[in-house]
Short mmCIF file of C-alpha atoms in Angstrom, two decimals:
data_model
loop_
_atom_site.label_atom_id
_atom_site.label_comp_id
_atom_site.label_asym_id
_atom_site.label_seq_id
_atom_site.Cartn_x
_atom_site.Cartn_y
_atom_site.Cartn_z
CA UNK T 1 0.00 0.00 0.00
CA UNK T 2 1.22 3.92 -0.55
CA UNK T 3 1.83 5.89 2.27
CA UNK T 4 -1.51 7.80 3.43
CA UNK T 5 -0.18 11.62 4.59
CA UNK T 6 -2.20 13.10 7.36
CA UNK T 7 -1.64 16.55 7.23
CA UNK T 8 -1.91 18.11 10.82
CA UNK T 9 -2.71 22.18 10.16
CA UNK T 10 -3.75 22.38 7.10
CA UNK T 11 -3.29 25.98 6.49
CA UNK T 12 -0.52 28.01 4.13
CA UNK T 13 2.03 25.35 4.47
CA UNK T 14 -0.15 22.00 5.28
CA UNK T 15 -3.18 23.15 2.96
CA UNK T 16 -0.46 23.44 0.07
CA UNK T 17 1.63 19.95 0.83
CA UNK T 18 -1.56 18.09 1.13
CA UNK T 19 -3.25 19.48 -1.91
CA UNK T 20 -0.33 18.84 -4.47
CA UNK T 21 -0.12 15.58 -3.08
CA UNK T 22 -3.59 14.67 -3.61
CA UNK T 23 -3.24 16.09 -6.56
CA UNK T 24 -0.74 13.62 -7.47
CA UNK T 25 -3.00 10.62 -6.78
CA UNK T 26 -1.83 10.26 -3.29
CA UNK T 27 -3.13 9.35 -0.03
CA UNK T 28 -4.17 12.52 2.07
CA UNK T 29 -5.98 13.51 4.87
CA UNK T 30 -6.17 16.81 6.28
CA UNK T 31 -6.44 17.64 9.91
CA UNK T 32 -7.93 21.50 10.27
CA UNK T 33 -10.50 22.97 13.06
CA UNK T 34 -12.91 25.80 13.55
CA UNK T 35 -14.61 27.70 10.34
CA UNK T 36 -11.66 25.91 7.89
CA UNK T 37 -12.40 22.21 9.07
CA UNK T 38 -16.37 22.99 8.03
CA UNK T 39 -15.93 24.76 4.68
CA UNK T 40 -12.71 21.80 3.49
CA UNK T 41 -15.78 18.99 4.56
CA UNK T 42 -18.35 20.96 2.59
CA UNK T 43 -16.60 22.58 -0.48
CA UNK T 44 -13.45 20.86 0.01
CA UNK T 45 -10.17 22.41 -0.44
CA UNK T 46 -10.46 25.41 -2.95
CA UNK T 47 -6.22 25.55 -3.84
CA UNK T 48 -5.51 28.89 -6.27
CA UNK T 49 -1.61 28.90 -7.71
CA UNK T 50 -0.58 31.33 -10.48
CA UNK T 51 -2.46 28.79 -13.17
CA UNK T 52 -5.12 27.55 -11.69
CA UNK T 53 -7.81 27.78 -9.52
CA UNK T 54 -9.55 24.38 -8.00
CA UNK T 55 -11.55 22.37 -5.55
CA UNK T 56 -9.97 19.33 -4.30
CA UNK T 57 -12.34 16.49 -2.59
CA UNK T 58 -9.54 15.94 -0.25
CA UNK T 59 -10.47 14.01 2.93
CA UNK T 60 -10.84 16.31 6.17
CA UNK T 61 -10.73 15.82 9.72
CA UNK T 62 -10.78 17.20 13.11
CA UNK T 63 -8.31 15.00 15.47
CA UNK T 64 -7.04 11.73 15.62
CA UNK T 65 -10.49 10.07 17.02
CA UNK T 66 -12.10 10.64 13.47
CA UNK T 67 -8.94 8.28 11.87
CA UNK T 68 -7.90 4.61 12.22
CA UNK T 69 -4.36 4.94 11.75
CA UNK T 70 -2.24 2.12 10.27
CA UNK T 71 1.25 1.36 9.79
CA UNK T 72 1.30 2.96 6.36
CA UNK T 73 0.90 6.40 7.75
CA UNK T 74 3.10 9.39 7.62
CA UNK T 75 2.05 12.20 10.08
CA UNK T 76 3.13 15.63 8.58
CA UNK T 77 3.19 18.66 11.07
CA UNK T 78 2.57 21.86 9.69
CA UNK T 79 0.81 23.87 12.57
CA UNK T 80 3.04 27.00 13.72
CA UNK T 81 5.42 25.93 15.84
CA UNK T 82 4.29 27.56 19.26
CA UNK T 83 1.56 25.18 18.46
CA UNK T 84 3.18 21.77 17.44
CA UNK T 85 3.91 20.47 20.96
CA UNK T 86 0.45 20.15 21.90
CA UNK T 87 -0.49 18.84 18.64
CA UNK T 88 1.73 15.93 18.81
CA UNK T 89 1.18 15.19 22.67
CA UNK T 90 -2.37 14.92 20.96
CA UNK T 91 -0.96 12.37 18.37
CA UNK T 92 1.88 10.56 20.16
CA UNK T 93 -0.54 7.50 22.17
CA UNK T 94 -2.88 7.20 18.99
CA UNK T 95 -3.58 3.59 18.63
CA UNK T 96 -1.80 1.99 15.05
CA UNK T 97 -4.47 -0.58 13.45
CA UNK T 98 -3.07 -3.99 11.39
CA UNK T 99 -5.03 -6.60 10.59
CA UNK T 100 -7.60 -5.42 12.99
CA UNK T 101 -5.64 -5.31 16.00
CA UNK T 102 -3.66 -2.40 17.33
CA UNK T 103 -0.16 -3.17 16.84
CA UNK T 104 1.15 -0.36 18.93
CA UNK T 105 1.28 3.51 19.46
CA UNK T 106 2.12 6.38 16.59
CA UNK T 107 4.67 7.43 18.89
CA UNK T 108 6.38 4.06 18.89
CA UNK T 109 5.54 3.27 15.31
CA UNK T 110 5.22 6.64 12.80
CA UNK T 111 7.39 8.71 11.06
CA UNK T 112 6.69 12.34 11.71
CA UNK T 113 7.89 15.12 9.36
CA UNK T 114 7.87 18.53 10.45
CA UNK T 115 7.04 21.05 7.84
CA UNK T 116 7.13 24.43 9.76
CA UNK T 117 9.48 26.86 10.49
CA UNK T 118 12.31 27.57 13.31
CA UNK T 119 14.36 25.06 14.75
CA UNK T 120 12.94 23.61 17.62
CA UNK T 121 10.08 20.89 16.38
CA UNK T 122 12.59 18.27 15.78
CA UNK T 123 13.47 18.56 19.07
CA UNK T 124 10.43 18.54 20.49
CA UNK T 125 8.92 15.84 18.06
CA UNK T 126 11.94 13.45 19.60
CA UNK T 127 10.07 13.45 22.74
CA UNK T 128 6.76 11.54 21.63
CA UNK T 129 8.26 10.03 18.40
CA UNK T 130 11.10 7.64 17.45
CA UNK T 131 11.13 8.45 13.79
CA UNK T 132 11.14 12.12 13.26
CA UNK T 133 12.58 13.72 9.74
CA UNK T 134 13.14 17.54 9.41
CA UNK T 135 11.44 19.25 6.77
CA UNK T 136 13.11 22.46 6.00
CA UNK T 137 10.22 24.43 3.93
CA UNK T 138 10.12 27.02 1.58
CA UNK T 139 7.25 27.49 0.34
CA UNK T 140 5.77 31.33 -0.37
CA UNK T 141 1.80 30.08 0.14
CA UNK T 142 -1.21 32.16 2.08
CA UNK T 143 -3.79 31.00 4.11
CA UNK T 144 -6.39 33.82 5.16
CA UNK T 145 -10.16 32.66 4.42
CA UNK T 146 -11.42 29.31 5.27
CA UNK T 147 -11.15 26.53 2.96
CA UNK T 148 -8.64 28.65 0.46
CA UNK T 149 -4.78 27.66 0.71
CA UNK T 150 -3.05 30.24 -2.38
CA UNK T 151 0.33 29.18 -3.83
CA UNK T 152 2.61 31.68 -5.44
CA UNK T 153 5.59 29.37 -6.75
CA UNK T 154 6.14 28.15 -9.83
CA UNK T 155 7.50 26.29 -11.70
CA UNK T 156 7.38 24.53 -8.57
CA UNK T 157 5.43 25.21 -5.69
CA UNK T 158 8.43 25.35 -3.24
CA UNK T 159 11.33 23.87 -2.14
CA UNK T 160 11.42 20.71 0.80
CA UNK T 161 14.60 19.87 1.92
CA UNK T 162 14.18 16.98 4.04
CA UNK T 163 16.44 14.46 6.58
CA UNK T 164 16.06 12.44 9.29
CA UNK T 165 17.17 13.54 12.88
CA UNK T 166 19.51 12.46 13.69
CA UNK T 167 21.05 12.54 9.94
CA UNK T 168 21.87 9.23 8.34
CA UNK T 169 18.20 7.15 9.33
CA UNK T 170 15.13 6.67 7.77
CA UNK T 171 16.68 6.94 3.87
CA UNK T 172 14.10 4.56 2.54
CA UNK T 173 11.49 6.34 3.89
CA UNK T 174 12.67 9.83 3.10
CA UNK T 175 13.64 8.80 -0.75
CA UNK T 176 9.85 7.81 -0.87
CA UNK T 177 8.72 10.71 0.58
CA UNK T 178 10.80 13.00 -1.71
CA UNK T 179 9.27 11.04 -4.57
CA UNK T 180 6.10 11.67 -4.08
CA UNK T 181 6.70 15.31 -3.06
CA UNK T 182 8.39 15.62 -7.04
CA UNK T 183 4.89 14.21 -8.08
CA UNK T 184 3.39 16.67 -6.41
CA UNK T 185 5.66 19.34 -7.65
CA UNK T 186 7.84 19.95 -5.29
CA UNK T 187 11.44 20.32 -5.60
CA UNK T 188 12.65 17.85 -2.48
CA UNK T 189 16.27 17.22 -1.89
CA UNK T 190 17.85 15.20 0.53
CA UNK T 191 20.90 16.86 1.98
CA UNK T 192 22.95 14.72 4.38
CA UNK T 193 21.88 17.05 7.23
CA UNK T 194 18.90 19.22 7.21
CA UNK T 195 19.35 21.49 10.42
CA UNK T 196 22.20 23.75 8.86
CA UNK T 197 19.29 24.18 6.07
CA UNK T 198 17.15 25.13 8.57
CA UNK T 199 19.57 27.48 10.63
CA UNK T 200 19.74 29.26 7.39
CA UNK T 201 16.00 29.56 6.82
CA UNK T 202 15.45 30.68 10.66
CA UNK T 203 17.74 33.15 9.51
CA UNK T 204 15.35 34.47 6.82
CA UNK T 205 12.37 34.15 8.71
CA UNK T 206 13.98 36.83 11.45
CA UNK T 207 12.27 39.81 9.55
CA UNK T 208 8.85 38.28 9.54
CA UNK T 209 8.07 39.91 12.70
CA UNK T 210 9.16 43.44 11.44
CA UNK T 211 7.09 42.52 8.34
CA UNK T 212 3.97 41.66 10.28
CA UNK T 213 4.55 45.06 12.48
CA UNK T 214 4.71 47.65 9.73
CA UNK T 215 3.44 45.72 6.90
CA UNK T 216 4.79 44.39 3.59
CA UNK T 217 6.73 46.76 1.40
CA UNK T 218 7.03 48.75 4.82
CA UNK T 219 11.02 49.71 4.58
CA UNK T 220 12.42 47.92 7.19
CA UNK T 221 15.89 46.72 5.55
CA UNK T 222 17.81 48.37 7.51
CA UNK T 223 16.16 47.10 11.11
CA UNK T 224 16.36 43.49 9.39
CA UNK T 225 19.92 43.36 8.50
CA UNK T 226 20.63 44.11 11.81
CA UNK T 227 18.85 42.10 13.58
CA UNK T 228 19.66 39.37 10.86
CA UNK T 229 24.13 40.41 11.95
CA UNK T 230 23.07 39.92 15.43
CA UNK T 231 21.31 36.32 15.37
CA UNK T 232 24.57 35.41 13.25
CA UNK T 233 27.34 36.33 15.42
CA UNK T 234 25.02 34.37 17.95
CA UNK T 235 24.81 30.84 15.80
CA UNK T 236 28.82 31.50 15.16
CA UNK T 237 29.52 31.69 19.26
CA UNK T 238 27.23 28.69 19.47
CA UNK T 239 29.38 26.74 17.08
CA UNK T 240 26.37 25.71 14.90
CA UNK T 241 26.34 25.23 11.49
CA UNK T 242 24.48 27.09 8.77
CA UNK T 243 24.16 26.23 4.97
CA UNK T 244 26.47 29.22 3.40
CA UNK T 245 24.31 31.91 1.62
CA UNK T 246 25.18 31.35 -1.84
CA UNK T 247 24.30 27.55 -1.73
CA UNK T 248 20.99 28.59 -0.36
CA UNK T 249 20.02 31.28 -2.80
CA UNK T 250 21.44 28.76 -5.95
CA UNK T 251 19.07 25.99 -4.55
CA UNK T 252 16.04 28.36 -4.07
CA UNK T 253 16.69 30.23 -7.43
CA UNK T 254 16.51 26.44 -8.96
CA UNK T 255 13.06 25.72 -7.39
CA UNK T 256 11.00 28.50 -7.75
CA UNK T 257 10.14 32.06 -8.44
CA UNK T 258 7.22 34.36 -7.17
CA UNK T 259 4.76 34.59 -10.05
CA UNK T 260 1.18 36.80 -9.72
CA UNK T 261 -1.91 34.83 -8.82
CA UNK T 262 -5.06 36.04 -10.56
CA UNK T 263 -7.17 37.94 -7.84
CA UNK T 264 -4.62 38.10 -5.00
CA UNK T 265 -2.67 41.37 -3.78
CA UNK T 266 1.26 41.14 -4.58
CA UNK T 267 1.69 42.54 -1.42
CA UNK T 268 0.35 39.69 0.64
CA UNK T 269 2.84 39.24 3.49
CA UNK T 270 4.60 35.90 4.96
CA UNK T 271 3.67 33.39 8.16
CA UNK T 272 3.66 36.43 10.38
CA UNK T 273 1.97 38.94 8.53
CA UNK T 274 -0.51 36.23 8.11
CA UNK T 275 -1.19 35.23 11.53
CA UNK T 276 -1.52 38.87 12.18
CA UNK T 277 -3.95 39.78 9.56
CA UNK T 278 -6.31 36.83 10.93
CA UNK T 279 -5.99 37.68 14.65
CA UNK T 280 -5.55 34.38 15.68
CA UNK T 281 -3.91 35.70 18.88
CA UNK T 282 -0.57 33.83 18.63
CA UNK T 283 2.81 33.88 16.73
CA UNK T 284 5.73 31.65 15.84
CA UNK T 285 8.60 34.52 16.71
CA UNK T 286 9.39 33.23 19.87
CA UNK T 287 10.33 30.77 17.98
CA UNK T 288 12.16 32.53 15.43
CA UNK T 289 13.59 35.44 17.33
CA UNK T 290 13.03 34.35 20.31
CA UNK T 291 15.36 30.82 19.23
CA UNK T 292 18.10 33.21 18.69
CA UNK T 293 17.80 34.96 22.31
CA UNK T 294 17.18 31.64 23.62
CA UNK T 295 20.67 30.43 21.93
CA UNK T 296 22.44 33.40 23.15
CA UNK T 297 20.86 33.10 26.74
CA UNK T 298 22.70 29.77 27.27
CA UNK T 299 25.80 31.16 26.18
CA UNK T 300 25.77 33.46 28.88
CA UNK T 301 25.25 36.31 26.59
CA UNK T 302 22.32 38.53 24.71
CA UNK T 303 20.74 38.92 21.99
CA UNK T 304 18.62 42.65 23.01
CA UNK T 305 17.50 43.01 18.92
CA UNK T 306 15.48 39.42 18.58
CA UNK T 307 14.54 39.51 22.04
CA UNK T 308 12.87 42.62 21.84
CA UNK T 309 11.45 42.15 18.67
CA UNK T 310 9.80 38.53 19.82
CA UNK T 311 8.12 40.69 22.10
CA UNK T 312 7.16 43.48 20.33
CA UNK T 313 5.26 40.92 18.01
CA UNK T 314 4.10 39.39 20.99
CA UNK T 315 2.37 41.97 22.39
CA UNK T 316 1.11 42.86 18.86
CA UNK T 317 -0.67 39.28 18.53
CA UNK T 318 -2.06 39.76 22.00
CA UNK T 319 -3.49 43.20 21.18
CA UNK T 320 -5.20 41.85 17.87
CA UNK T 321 -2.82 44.47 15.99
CA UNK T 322 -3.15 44.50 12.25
CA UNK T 323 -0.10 44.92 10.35
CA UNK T 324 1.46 48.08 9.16
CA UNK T 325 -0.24 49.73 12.33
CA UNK T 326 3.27 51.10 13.52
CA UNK T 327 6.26 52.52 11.47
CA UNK T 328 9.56 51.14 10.62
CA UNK T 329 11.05 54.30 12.66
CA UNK T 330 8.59 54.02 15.44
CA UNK T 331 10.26 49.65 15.98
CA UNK T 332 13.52 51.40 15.27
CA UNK T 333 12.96 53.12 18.45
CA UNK T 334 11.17 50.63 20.33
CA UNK T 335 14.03 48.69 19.62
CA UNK T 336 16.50 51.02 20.46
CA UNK T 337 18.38 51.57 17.04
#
């Protein structure tokens, strides 16, 4: 049998993994809630790219109780990451069905990839799961009415790097997985070792909170370069290893480009900006900037730029701020800069 992907947070990122794949004739189920979960069972999941615009009858479900789950299961998490710990505490004693018995626990028995950004699911996914492969995601998609998932990629739709943690395990498994990613079109390569991919993405992702404050387009170059210097002289003290910036850029370059999707603002902002926009009261920067403070706390030393800005954003999400509601000189300030 083919692997059957259950897709936990089906929004930007899990929305757009799960329809390509389904697209590509393979097994999918998505896991959503609230308003989204009722209009994917009714309409199903309505998936707009720069050439087309579709409804895909793609299986939806609330939690693990509406699922038998067998041993031909791969769980993909792609909530935000401040959410992903309760979401697999929520999956990790699921029973696994075989020849109508339960054979043991997803925990024991399921590989889990996590497609989401920052560095700190794999960890955390190591807790409740043996098999756990890092999914280092780029993949410029928006999620902001229910049932719609928009991806702005092409040729492909993004760019998966993906590897087991620790490196070296679960090649079968990953080489299938990649496959059927390709089908879906995806570019998906297998580097030896994903984390120094995503170090280098967490890297990107440290201006999404200045984005989501003053808005897309909002000038804030400047602010993110140096908040971007600071986070790096932090991973250098910490000895960790990021992919170098031209490899990167060559990779992403080979993937995928931003292309216009009929109907949909060019303007139309990242995770952040997103979360922001739909006031769903919580953000993944204290996991992004906040990783980086968190890094530089154990070394004994700071990191005043991310930390700040984690909480500026915090304190945004809290207040049901809408982006572009402050300036890029008014977070200069606030940020002391």
């Amino acid at each position: 049998m083919p692997n059957r992907y259950v897709v936990i947070g089906a929004g930007a990122i899990g929305g757009a993994i799960g329809g390509r794949l389904h697209q590509a004739g393979r097994p999918v189920v998505l896991v959503a809630r609230g308003e989204h979960l009722d209009v994917l069972r009714r309409d199903g999941l309505r998936l707009r790219t720069p050439d087309e615009d579709v409804r895909l009858d793609v299986p939806a479900v609330g939690g693990p109780e509406e699922l038998e789950l067998t041993p031909d299961d791969v769980l993909v998490f792609a909530t935000k990451t401040q959410q992903v710990e309760a979401a697999l505490r929520t999956w990790a004693d699921v029973d696994v069905h075989a020849d109508g018995r339960i054979v043991g626990s997803a925990g024991a028995l399921l590989p889990v990839f996590t497609a989401l950004n920052g560095v700190a699911a794999e960890s955390m996914a190591l807790r409740w799961f043996a098999r756990v492969v890092g999914v280092c995601v780029w993949l410029p998609s928006v999620h902001l009415t229910a049932g719609e998932v928009i991806i702005r990629g092409g040729p492909t739709s993004g760019m998966l790097h993906l590897g087991s943690i620790p490196a070296g395990r679960e090649q079968e498994l990953v080489a299938t997985v990649a496959a059927d990613l390709e089908a879906g079109r995806f570019d998906a390569p297998r580097p030896a070792d994903v984390m120094p991919w995503k170090y280098r993405k967490l890297i990107s992702n440290l201006a999404n909170g200045l984005q989501a404050l003053v808005g897309a387009g909002g000038g804030t170059e400047q602010l993110a370069a140096a908040v971007e210097g600071e986070a790096r002289e932090v991973l250098d003290a910490a000895g960790i290893e990021v992919t170098p910036d031209a490899e990167e850029a060559a990779a992403r370059k080979a993937a995928f480009t931003m292309h216009h999707v009929p109907g949909v603002p060019d303007d139309v902002g990242g995770s952040t900006w997103q979360s922001l926009t739909r006031g769903t009261g919580n953000v993944e920067t204290d996991y992004l900037n906040g990783e980086i403070a968190r890094i530089a706390h154990g070394l004994g030393r700071q990191a005043p730029l991310n930390a700040r800005l984690a909480s500026l954003v915090r304190q945004a999400s809290v207040r049901g701020q809408q982006p572009g509601a402050v300036t890029a000189a008014q977070v200069a300030e606030a940020l002391g800069l």
